[in-house]
Amino acid sequence: LPDDSGNQAYVTGNGGGSSGNDDVDDGTTELISPVFDLSGYQDPVIYYSSWFFNGGGGGDDPDDTLTIELSNGISTVTLKEVNVVQNNWLRDTFIVSDFIVPTEGMQITFRVGDYGQGHIVEAAIDGFSVVELSSVNTGPQYTSALAELSVFPNPVGEQATIRYDVGAGPNGAVVFEIVDLTGRILQRIPLNKANGEFQLNFNMASGLYFGSLKKSGVDVKTVRIVK
């Protein structure tokens, strides 16, 4: 991954030779994390990147999966099941409390299965991390009872409508920013008035983002955006 700290990932098979020499065959393989503690987080967010390929099988439709499960030591939920070819890296983002109660006994499992016909099945996982949801928005803020920011539809598709009003507060330049969970600014759109509506091309990968309305470099309003 271009933003990775190293050059390695967890891969189901990497033995070389032909594509069918070292893939998952006749069952499942699992990558299970150590137990990790999320009881001290206010609103933990898990994100990781995944890669999945499923093909071959003598012309039969591929029927294999990459399943991601999360356990809190009491119950287990499925975060995602991939059953289509995802022959590139995609980042997934999950707010833990949307699925399960965060506890001190968390564990995540990535399971790749080869079922039925003998298809070629490979998967990889990289860039796993847990962050505090609020950690993205650590800059100075002022509050205004009149400030408004909405994104429609949400979850978004390829385009979204942004409606905004900065309300009361100091005079200054108004901008709208799209920020990812690491705090990286992906889009920055100057706005020429204090309120209005505009269309946004949202050509980012699936995941969780933040839309931030700013005046004079100060956060006025922030909303979650799901792709």
CSV table of C-alpha atoms in Angstrom, one decimal, residues 1-2 42 85 94 117 127 133 156 175 227:
chain,number,residue,atom,x,y,z
A,1,LEU,CA,0.0,0.0,0.0
A,2,PRO,CA,1.3,3.5,-0.8
A,42,GLN,CA,-15.1,6.5,23.6
A,85,VAL,CA,-13.7,-10.3,-7.3
A,94,PHE,CA,-16.3,0.3,10.7
A,117,GLN,CA,-15.8,-26.3,-7.2
A,127,GLY,CA,-3.0,-1.6,7.3
A,133,LEU,CA,-13.5,8.6,16.0
A,156,VAL,CA,-23.4,8.5,-0.9
A,175,VAL,CA,-14.4,26.1,2.8
A,227,LYS,CA,-19.5,5.6,0.9
